[in-house]
C-alpha cells in the first residue's frame, strides 16, 4: 500500500492506494489570470488569500501554489505566498515552479513536508530538482516527458516515469515519495486521450506502485460543457487507480463526484465522510419540529 | 465484441463493448408512483405518454415499460402501454414484468426485437421465461440471484450468472442475447457494494463476455445527495465495462455524465456526439454579431 505523506506544520495528508482521493486546489496560479498576476507582482495577495480560503472550504486537502509571472521576482513572490497561505490555512502545499531558485526559496520557508511540483525526465531538470527534494525531505511530482517531448504512447510514457523513479532512487528518494503525473492530453485533439491515461494509470499503480496526480481539466480543452467532462473524468480516473488530482474544487459538482467515488471505491468507510458532508441539517422553523419538545436531530 | 441487438419497427439499438453506453429510461413504472398507478389502472395513459416523450427527449435510447399494479389486469395494461409507446416513439422497449402472462402479452403486440426484463437463475423462472424469449426472438436481462436469494459475494453471483447463460444456451439463446444485471446493493448498508459490482462487471465482461445492465440508483438508497452518487457511479460503471443501465435520464447531470464517459472510453469517435449535444448555438441578439455581416458561428 503505497503512501505519500506530506504535511504542514500541524496537519498530515496521505496520498495513497487505501486513502480518500486527495484534491489539490489549483487556483493559486497566475497563469491565464491577469488580475491575480498583476496583484501578485505588486505584492498584493488579497486574491491569493481568498483563493486559499475558498478552496479549503470547498474541500481541497492540499493547495498548489504557483507564482510564475513573467519578469517578476518569482522566488520572492513564491516564498511570500507560501508563508501567507501557511499563516491562514493548515493544509500542506504543493510548491509549483519550473524555476529551480523559486522551488528552493519556497522550500526554505515552508513549514512541514511539501510536495514539489515538478520534475520531468529531462536529465538537466532531474539533476537540479531531485537533490533539492532530497535536501528538504520533500515529495515530488514526476511528469512523464523527457528531452524528446511528450510521447503519445502511454507505454512509452510509462518507461519515462520508470526512469524518473530509478533516478530518484539514485538520489535516495523512495518510490512512495514520487507522485507521477501521466500528462492528460485534450481529448478533442487526441481521441484516445481518455483510454490512454486510464491504461497508463493502471500500469503505474500495479507495476510501478506509485501514487499519481494530474491536471485533469486539460482533458476537455476546446470542447463545450467542460465541467461535465471533468465531473465524469475524475470518478473514472479514481476507478483506474489515480490517487490525487490538481483541480478547481469550486467547480460545481466536482467535489461531490470525487467524494462519491471515494465511497464507491471503498475508501470512505461506512460512508461516514459522505454522510457528514451532505446530510441536511434540519431546516429551522420549517415544520421539522413536532410536539412540544421538538425532535432532536443529530 | 459482444453485441446485443434490439429494435423497434424502425430503429435498431446495439448494446455492445464497442458501443456508446445505452440508457434505458426507467420512468414508465408504477412502483412507488401512486398517481401513475391509479391512471394506468383506469386505462388513462397520459402520464405514460409524457414520461415516454420526456425520456426520449432527454437521451434515453430504450424505454423500460412496467405495468406492475396490484389487483390490475397487468397483461392487458402492459400490452396497451407497449402499443401506445410504440405509436409515439421509435425507440426499442424493455418489457418488464415478473408475470409470465404479462411478458407474453407484451411480446405478442411488440413490433421489433424486445429486451425482456427479466429472468433470474431460479429454475421455475428460467423454464418459463427462456422459452418465451426464444419463441419471440428477443433478448433477455438475467438477474444474478437464485432460489437461495442474493449472495453478497460477487464471485458467487458470477457463477449464478454463468448458470443462466448455460441454461439459455440449452434453449437456443446465444450469450450475446443475454444482458446480465449484477444487482446493485445499497452502499449505505453494504460498504463494499461499489467495489463488488465493479469487480463483478469486469468478470462478466472479460470471462463471460456478456453485456450488462443495472438499476443504478439503488446504490445510494437511504443516503443524502443521491443524484450526485449516481452521477459519479455511472461513469465508474462504464469504466468497469458496463454497457447499459436502467435509469432516469431526467435527473440533472446524469446524461452528460454518461455521454462524457462514452467520449472518455473512446466510443464517441471525434467527440462527435458530445459536440453535437452540447455545442452552444449562437445566442440571438446577444452581442454575438460583430460588424455588419455578423460572425458566422459553426
XYZ file of C-alpha atoms in Angstrom:
596
model
C 0.000 0.000 0.000
C 1.909 2.980 -1.291
C 1.576 6.125 0.832
C 2.973 9.555 0.110
C 2.923 11.578 3.311
C 3.012 15.366 3.092
C 2.341 17.872 5.838
C 2.023 21.439 7.021
C 3.266 22.476 10.475
C 0.193 20.895 12.043
C -1.518 18.632 9.540
C -0.591 15.486 7.662
C -2.181 14.405 4.390
C -1.625 10.936 2.981
C -1.903 10.251 -0.739
C -2.327 6.515 -1.002
C -3.949 3.477 -2.534
C -6.084 2.925 0.558
C -6.869 6.606 1.150
C -9.548 9.050 0.041
C -8.657 10.786 -3.221
C -6.588 13.917 -2.499
C -7.845 17.126 -4.101
C -5.054 19.632 -4.706
C -6.536 23.102 -5.278
C -5.157 24.659 -8.469
C -6.379 28.253 -8.146
C -3.304 29.973 -6.716
C -1.683 30.220 -10.126
C -1.354 33.435 -12.124
C -1.176 31.620 -15.479
C -4.024 32.989 -17.554
C -5.313 35.140 -14.671
C -4.338 38.723 -15.438
C -5.696 40.342 -12.293
C -4.096 37.789 -9.992
C -0.784 38.109 -11.833
C -0.858 41.913 -11.594
C -1.712 41.802 -7.887
C 0.949 39.233 -7.035
C 3.579 41.189 -8.927
C 2.754 44.234 -6.762
C 2.921 42.211 -3.563
C -0.853 42.389 -3.113
C -2.001 38.940 -2.001
C -5.664 39.618 -1.339
C -6.855 37.350 -4.169
C -4.394 34.681 -3.088
C -5.923 34.804 0.370
C -9.449 34.494 -0.981
C -8.476 31.614 -3.245
C -6.731 29.783 -0.423
C -9.645 30.033 1.985
C -12.328 29.305 -0.607
C -10.584 26.185 -1.892
C -10.036 24.764 1.573
C -13.662 25.497 2.458
C -14.722 23.680 -0.727
C -12.802 20.559 0.256
C -9.223 20.887 -1.040
C -6.878 18.883 1.212
C -3.739 20.399 -0.375
C -3.152 23.703 -2.209
C -0.910 24.140 -5.214
C 0.988 27.431 -5.094
C 2.458 28.877 -8.281
C 3.964 32.323 -8.813
C 5.025 32.082 -12.445
C 4.689 35.687 -13.591
C 6.843 36.942 -16.480
C 9.502 39.468 -15.410
C 8.607 39.175 -11.738
C 10.802 38.092 -8.829
C 9.347 34.578 -8.723
C 11.487 33.210 -5.849
C 10.480 36.082 -3.567
C 6.807 36.046 -4.533
C 6.573 32.269 -4.166
C 8.172 32.401 -0.711
C 5.847 35.247 0.328
C 2.761 33.418 -0.885
C 3.763 30.186 0.849
C 4.248 31.994 4.147
C 0.964 33.812 3.758
C -1.028 30.696 2.855
C 0.564 28.740 5.689
C -0.432 31.501 8.097
C -4.127 31.327 7.192
C -4.707 27.616 6.410
C -3.394 24.369 7.839
C -3.279 22.293 4.644
C 0.008 21.082 3.143
C 1.183 22.820 -0.015
C 2.330 21.767 -3.423
C 5.200 24.122 -4.401
C 4.838 24.666 -8.120
C 7.545 26.231 -10.278
C 9.714 25.458 -13.263
C 12.479 27.682 -11.819
C 14.865 25.921 -9.504
C 15.639 29.033 -7.441
C 11.960 29.584 -6.845
C 11.477 25.982 -5.698
C 14.382 26.378 -3.287
C 13.141 29.733 -1.982
C 9.760 28.116 -1.387
C 11.167 25.034 0.312
C 13.331 27.210 2.596
C 10.365 28.969 4.157
C 7.921 26.054 4.011
C 6.858 24.523 7.317
C 6.321 20.783 7.062
C 6.850 18.296 4.260
C 5.996 19.803 0.882
C 5.100 18.271 -2.442
C 7.434 19.731 -5.089
C 5.794 20.294 -8.482
C 7.705 19.066 -10.509
C 10.498 17.234 -12.215
C 10.385 15.795 -15.726
C 12.634 13.009 -17.030
C 14.930 15.561 -18.647
C 18.432 14.987 -17.311
C 19.128 18.599 -16.515
C 15.834 19.009 -14.682
C 16.188 15.813 -12.654
C 19.741 16.712 -11.632
C 18.531 20.058 -10.293
C 15.196 19.126 -8.755
C 15.902 15.726 -7.204
C 18.820 16.900 -4.968
C 16.564 19.681 -3.717
C 13.742 17.258 -2.981
C 16.191 15.087 -1.059
C 17.751 18.018 0.800
C 14.401 19.253 2.088
C 12.901 15.796 2.625
C 10.029 16.610 0.312
C 7.901 14.516 -2.041
C 7.877 15.240 -5.764
C 5.550 15.226 -8.757
C 7.170 13.454 -11.726
C 5.935 14.417 -15.168
C 6.328 11.709 -17.770
C 8.064 13.576 -20.558
C 11.719 13.925 -21.465
C 14.006 15.756 -23.912
C 12.151 14.213 -26.844
C 8.853 15.789 -25.748
C 5.616 14.055 -24.808
C 5.055 10.670 -26.372
C 1.500 9.844 -27.434
C 2.100 6.226 -26.491
C 1.170 5.613 -22.835
C 3.536 2.657 -22.657
C 6.452 4.861 -23.708
C 5.372 7.372 -21.100
C 5.363 4.553 -18.558
C 9.014 3.842 -19.359
C 9.806 7.517 -18.891
C 8.082 7.577 -15.497
C 10.049 4.492 -14.541
C 13.254 6.268 -15.445
C 12.422 9.125 -13.057
C 11.686 6.674 -10.246
C 15.043 4.969 -10.873
C 16.958 8.243 -10.981
C 15.234 9.391 -7.799
C 16.394 6.193 -6.113
C 19.972 7.149 -7.037
C 19.367 10.345 -5.062
C 17.973 8.440 -2.089
C 14.331 9.276 -2.812
C 11.904 6.390 -2.348
C 9.219 5.469 -4.895
C 6.489 6.283 -2.373
C 7.692 9.894 -2.372
C 7.124 10.222 -6.096
C 3.699 11.117 -7.456
C 3.601 10.534 -11.197
C 1.673 12.900 -13.453
C 0.711 10.916 -16.567
C 0.003 14.144 -18.507
C -3.595 14.358 -19.600
C -3.988 15.253 -23.291
C -7.011 17.100 -24.719
C -9.473 14.511 -25.999
C -10.718 16.967 -28.615
C -7.315 16.624 -30.287
C -6.389 13.038 -29.365
C -9.395 10.703 -29.410
C -7.666 8.066 -27.316
C -6.649 10.510 -24.553
C -9.110 9.040 -22.048
C -8.295 5.381 -22.606
C -4.573 6.160 -22.764
C -4.499 7.816 -19.380
C -6.633 5.093 -17.743
C -4.286 2.438 -19.118
C -1.219 4.378 -18.025
C -2.552 4.922 -14.502
C -3.388 1.240 -14.110
C 0.191 0.350 -15.081
C 1.663 2.997 -12.769
C -0.349 1.608 -9.901
C 0.029 -2.122 -10.492
C 3.580 -2.278 -11.856
C 5.438 0.804 -10.633
C 3.288 1.008 -7.475
C 3.422 4.793 -7.309
C 0.840 7.419 -6.498
C -0.496 9.554 -9.316
C -1.836 13.042 -9.912
C -2.794 15.140 -12.905
C -4.141 18.412 -14.129
C -7.456 16.843 -15.011
C -9.225 19.733 -16.689
C -6.921 19.639 -19.708
C -8.976 16.695 -20.988
C -11.805 18.959 -22.158
C -9.704 21.712 -23.735
C -11.614 23.271 -26.625
C -14.820 21.291 -26.017
C -18.195 22.594 -24.824
C -19.561 21.775 -21.353
C -16.103 21.188 -19.892
C -17.301 20.995 -16.284
C -19.472 17.997 -17.125
C -16.481 16.270 -18.734
C -14.397 16.835 -15.604
C -17.176 15.648 -13.330
C -17.233 12.285 -15.131
C -13.475 12.108 -15.731
C -12.460 12.342 -12.080
C -14.522 9.331 -10.909
C -13.166 7.395 -13.903
C -9.596 8.384 -13.012
C -10.278 7.200 -9.475
C -11.625 3.929 -10.920
C -8.386 3.474 -12.841
C -6.472 3.948 -9.578
C -5.451 7.601 -9.597
C -4.945 8.852 -6.050
C -4.898 12.661 -6.355
C -5.503 15.456 -8.842
C -4.807 19.152 -9.249
C -8.187 20.737 -9.825
C -10.579 23.546 -9.019
C -12.707 22.424 -6.076
C -15.037 25.386 -6.667
C -16.347 23.910 -9.929
C -19.906 22.790 -9.388
C -20.307 19.073 -8.925
C -16.613 18.200 -8.850
C -16.103 17.714 -5.105
C -19.275 15.588 -4.748
C -18.139 13.498 -7.748
C -14.821 12.767 -6.039
C -16.336 12.114 -2.619
C -18.861 9.752 -4.217
C -16.006 7.955 -5.987
C -14.268 7.535 -2.614
C -17.386 5.963 -1.178
C -17.864 3.688 -4.190
C -14.185 2.673 -4.166
C -14.429 1.698 -0.516
C -12.138 4.385 0.919
C -14.899 6.179 2.834
C -15.719 3.538 5.460
C -19.397 3.406 6.446
C -19.969 6.363 4.046
C -19.069 8.481 7.071
C -17.461 11.347 5.181
C -20.271 11.400 2.610
C -22.982 11.498 5.251
C -21.162 14.132 7.303
C -20.725 16.348 4.246
C -24.148 16.046 2.654
C -26.550 15.327 5.485
C -29.190 18.039 5.512
C -29.375 19.894 8.802
C -32.972 20.225 9.953
C -34.365 23.446 8.499
C -35.208 25.963 11.208
C -38.884 26.668 11.737
C -39.882 24.616 8.736
C -42.166 22.096 10.305
C -39.358 19.770 11.348
C -40.226 20.298 14.995
C -43.110 18.177 16.085
C -44.621 18.172 19.561
C -43.599 20.434 22.406
C -40.055 19.338 22.910
C -39.268 19.217 19.226
C -37.226 16.483 17.665
C -33.589 16.195 18.490
C -31.707 15.782 15.265
C -28.163 14.509 15.144
C -17.012 -7.776 -29.471
C -20.304 -8.789 -27.905
C -23.343 -7.040 -29.343
C -26.930 -7.313 -28.206
C -29.183 -6.017 -30.960
C -32.686 -4.868 -30.063
C -35.104 -2.912 -32.210
C -38.442 -1.211 -32.685
C -40.267 -1.364 -36.018
C -37.914 1.237 -37.443
C -34.889 1.609 -35.178
C -32.074 -0.640 -34.051
C -30.097 -0.138 -30.846
C -26.918 -2.077 -30.169
C -25.716 -2.728 -26.628
C -22.084 -3.624 -27.015
C -18.493 -3.419 -25.850
C -17.613 -1.070 -28.718
C -20.803 0.984 -28.500
C -21.961 4.079 -26.637
C -23.486 3.243 -23.253
C -27.207 2.506 -23.654
C -29.521 4.447 -21.355
C -32.770 2.599 -20.657
C -35.372 5.016 -19.282
C -36.914 3.691 -16.068
C -39.852 6.065 -15.583
C -42.738 4.057 -17.054
C -43.116 2.028 -13.908
C -45.962 2.418 -11.406
C -43.935 1.037 -8.488
C -43.905 3.758 -5.852
C -45.802 6.181 -8.128
C -49.378 6.349 -6.850
C -50.771 8.715 -9.462
C -49.258 6.804 -12.371
C -50.534 3.508 -10.931
C -54.053 4.888 -10.479
C -54.105 6.311 -14.010
C -52.785 3.141 -15.630
C -55.310 1.026 -13.778
C -58.107 3.196 -15.228
C -56.672 2.960 -18.734
C -55.544 6.598 -18.666
C -52.071 6.704 -20.213
C -51.469 10.440 -20.283
C -48.597 10.281 -17.774
C -47.133 7.307 -19.618
C -47.132 9.388 -22.782
C -45.421 12.294 -21.057
C -42.815 10.022 -19.482
C -42.098 8.324 -22.794
C -41.579 11.534 -24.732
C -39.623 13.305 -21.990
C -37.209 10.409 -21.525
C -36.509 10.066 -25.231
C -36.008 13.827 -25.498
C -33.548 13.614 -22.592
C -31.480 10.971 -24.357
C -32.892 7.530 -23.485
C -32.165 5.106 -26.343
C -34.501 2.424 -24.913
C -37.525 2.640 -22.599
C -38.369 0.170 -19.881
C -42.111 -0.468 -19.650
C -43.577 -1.931 -16.466
C -47.242 -2.275 -15.523
C -46.957 -3.990 -12.164
C -50.026 -2.694 -10.352
C -51.587 -4.788 -7.596
C -55.029 -6.202 -8.499
C -54.886 -4.814 -12.031
C -55.027 -6.680 -15.341
C -51.279 -6.481 -15.903
C -51.139 -8.374 -19.223
C -53.722 -6.072 -20.800
C -52.238 -2.865 -19.395
C -48.711 -3.840 -20.395
C -49.833 -4.639 -23.960
C -51.764 -1.362 -24.156
C -48.815 0.666 -22.903
C -46.390 -1.015 -25.299
C -48.651 -0.257 -28.261
C -49.103 3.327 -27.124
C -45.408 3.948 -26.557
C -44.504 2.353 -29.870
C -47.006 4.628 -31.607
C -45.409 7.823 -30.268
C -41.676 6.974 -30.097
C -39.312 4.944 -32.247
C -37.036 3.556 -29.535
C -36.907 -0.175 -28.705
C -38.540 -1.245 -25.452
C -37.547 -3.286 -22.460
C -40.637 -5.316 -21.455
C -40.547 -5.501 -17.687
C -42.695 -7.870 -15.649
C -42.412 -10.674 -13.145
C -45.615 -12.219 -14.511
C -45.142 -14.609 -17.398
C -48.562 -13.897 -18.954
C -47.820 -10.193 -18.959
C -44.461 -10.755 -20.668
C -46.156 -12.858 -23.313
C -48.991 -10.355 -23.839
C -46.355 -7.664 -24.267
C -44.219 -9.694 -26.661
C -47.287 -10.536 -28.768
C -48.037 -6.914 -29.582
C -44.434 -5.665 -29.667
C -43.063 -4.581 -33.023
C -39.374 -5.379 -33.396
C -36.915 -7.228 -31.169
C -37.591 -6.542 -27.486
C -35.429 -6.836 -24.401
C -37.277 -8.985 -21.854
C -36.798 -7.920 -18.237
C -36.094 -10.447 -16.728
C -35.182 -13.963 -15.747
C -33.379 -14.986 -12.579
C -31.441 -18.229 -12.097
C -34.444 -19.787 -10.350
C -35.332 -22.978 -12.209
C -39.016 -22.283 -12.430
C -38.448 -18.751 -13.716
C -35.868 -19.790 -16.322
C -38.099 -22.562 -17.607
C -40.933 -20.101 -18.149
C -39.067 -17.038 -19.392
C -36.374 -18.543 -21.607
C -38.763 -20.432 -23.955
C -40.711 -17.199 -24.393
C -37.530 -15.260 -25.179
C -36.628 -17.893 -27.756
C -40.134 -18.033 -29.254
C -40.237 -14.273 -29.848
C -36.575 -13.941 -30.807
C -35.996 -11.432 -28.012
C -33.005 -10.607 -25.837
C -33.209 -11.023 -22.066
C -31.988 -9.426 -18.860
C -30.546 -12.055 -16.495
C -30.578 -11.223 -12.807
C -27.893 -12.966 -10.813
C -29.890 -14.466 -7.982
C -31.405 -17.888 -7.485
C -33.619 -19.843 -5.063
C -31.159 -19.173 -2.254
C -31.575 -15.388 -2.623
C -28.919 -12.812 -3.431
C -25.391 -13.718 -2.444
C -23.220 -10.899 -1.099
C -20.206 -12.490 -2.771
C -19.775 -11.161 -6.319
C -17.906 -14.300 -7.342
C -20.852 -16.468 -6.276
C -23.126 -14.136 -8.234
C -20.826 -14.606 -11.214
C -21.385 -18.370 -11.029
C -25.135 -17.776 -10.911
C -24.985 -15.553 -13.995
C -22.952 -18.220 -15.745
C -25.646 -20.768 -14.942
C -28.281 -18.601 -16.635
C -26.110 -18.227 -19.732
C -25.660 -22.016 -19.868
C -29.356 -22.712 -19.410
C -30.194 -20.131 -22.071
C -27.868 -21.990 -24.453
C -29.922 -25.136 -23.836
C -32.901 -23.147 -25.107
C -31.010 -21.939 -28.170
C -30.381 -18.439 -26.837
C -26.901 -17.080 -27.518
C -24.758 -15.368 -24.861
C -24.857 -12.108 -26.837
C -28.635 -12.019 -26.326
C -28.248 -12.060 -22.554
C -27.688 -8.840 -20.635
C -26.648 -9.626 -17.071
C -27.852 -7.476 -14.193
C -25.281 -7.817 -11.408
C -27.751 -6.440 -8.834
C -26.523 -3.241 -7.265
C -26.738 -3.246 -3.470
C -27.184 -0.096 -1.352
C -23.752 1.084 -0.255
C -25.241 2.578 2.892
C -25.938 -0.991 4.028
C -23.068 -2.891 2.366
C -19.830 -0.892 2.355
C -18.281 -2.987 -0.392
C -21.258 -2.602 -2.757
C -19.319 -0.361 -5.156
C -16.154 -2.440 -5.390
C -18.204 -5.652 -5.561
C -20.190 -4.542 -8.558
C -17.110 -3.182 -10.386
C -15.319 -6.493 -9.827
C -18.363 -8.482 -10.922
C -18.831 -6.412 -14.101
C -15.167 -6.817 -15.047
C -15.525 -10.601 -14.709
C -18.785 -10.647 -16.668
C -17.131 -8.720 -19.474
C -13.750 -10.439 -19.622
C -14.724 -14.022 -18.755
C -18.393 -14.483 -19.626
C -18.196 -11.864 -22.403
C -21.755 -10.670 -21.894
C -23.355 -7.259 -21.865
C -24.505 -5.836 -18.577
C -27.164 -3.535 -17.185
C -28.381 -2.489 -13.760
C -30.767 -0.363 -11.805
C -28.013 2.000 -10.809
C -29.832 4.302 -8.417
C -30.199 1.588 -5.783
C -26.569 2.255 -4.812
C -27.498 5.425 -2.909
C -30.599 4.121 -1.139
C -31.001 5.904 2.216
C -28.097 8.303 1.664
C -28.240 12.084 1.170
C -27.421 13.689 -2.197
C -28.309 10.571 -4.163
C -28.166 12.256 -7.556
C -24.512 13.123 -7.024
C -23.777 9.490 -6.146
C -25.457 8.307 -9.363
C -23.643 10.900 -11.439
C -20.288 9.505 -10.286
C -21.396 5.862 -10.207
C -22.438 5.663 -13.853
C -19.066 6.779 -15.284
C -17.376 4.337 -12.889
C -19.682 1.521 -14.023
C -18.794 2.399 -17.614
C -15.106 2.302 -16.618
C -15.608 -1.202 -15.248
C -17.132 -2.215 -18.572
C -20.884 -1.947 -18.038
C -22.666 -1.355 -21.325
C -26.160 -0.186 -20.343
C -28.231 0.862 -17.331
C -31.836 1.370 -16.362
C -32.027 4.925 -15.068
C -33.872 8.222 -15.045
C -32.432 10.367 -17.854
C -34.270 13.389 -16.444
C -32.021 13.525 -13.364
C -29.774 16.535 -13.642
C -26.259 15.756 -14.700
C -26.782 12.063 -15.408
C -26.983 12.106 -19.210
C -23.932 14.396 -19.547
C -22.020 12.105 -17.154
C -22.745 9.094 -19.361
C -22.037 10.906 -22.632
C -18.748 12.161 -21.183
C -17.886 8.600 -20.149
C -18.543 7.470 -23.730
C -16.153 10.092 -25.028
C -13.501 9.217 -22.438
C -13.878 5.491 -23.119
C -13.350 6.053 -26.827
C -16.838 5.086 -28.017
C -17.760 8.595 -29.214
C -15.353 8.966 -32.150
C -14.035 12.502 -32.669
C -16.248 13.579 -29.726
C -18.917 13.990 -32.396
C -21.904 13.124 -30.238
C -20.628 15.274 -27.370
C -20.081 18.295 -29.570
C -23.430 17.858 -31.328
C -25.235 17.628 -27.985
C -23.533 20.416 -26.069
C -22.368 22.930 -28.632
C -23.937 26.262 -27.811
C -25.962 27.711 -30.644
C -25.120 31.386 -31.134
C -27.431 33.374 -28.862
C -29.783 35.562 -30.846
C -29.240 39.306 -30.496
C -26.844 38.813 -27.598
C -23.804 40.573 -28.907
C -22.538 37.598 -30.833
C -22.885 39.532 -34.076
C -19.997 41.846 -34.654
C -19.673 44.185 -37.652
C -22.175 44.447 -40.411
C -22.137 40.917 -41.661
C -22.056 39.410 -38.232
C -19.898 36.483 -37.327
C -20.720 33.122 -38.763
C -20.709 30.636 -35.948
C -20.484 26.922 -36.537
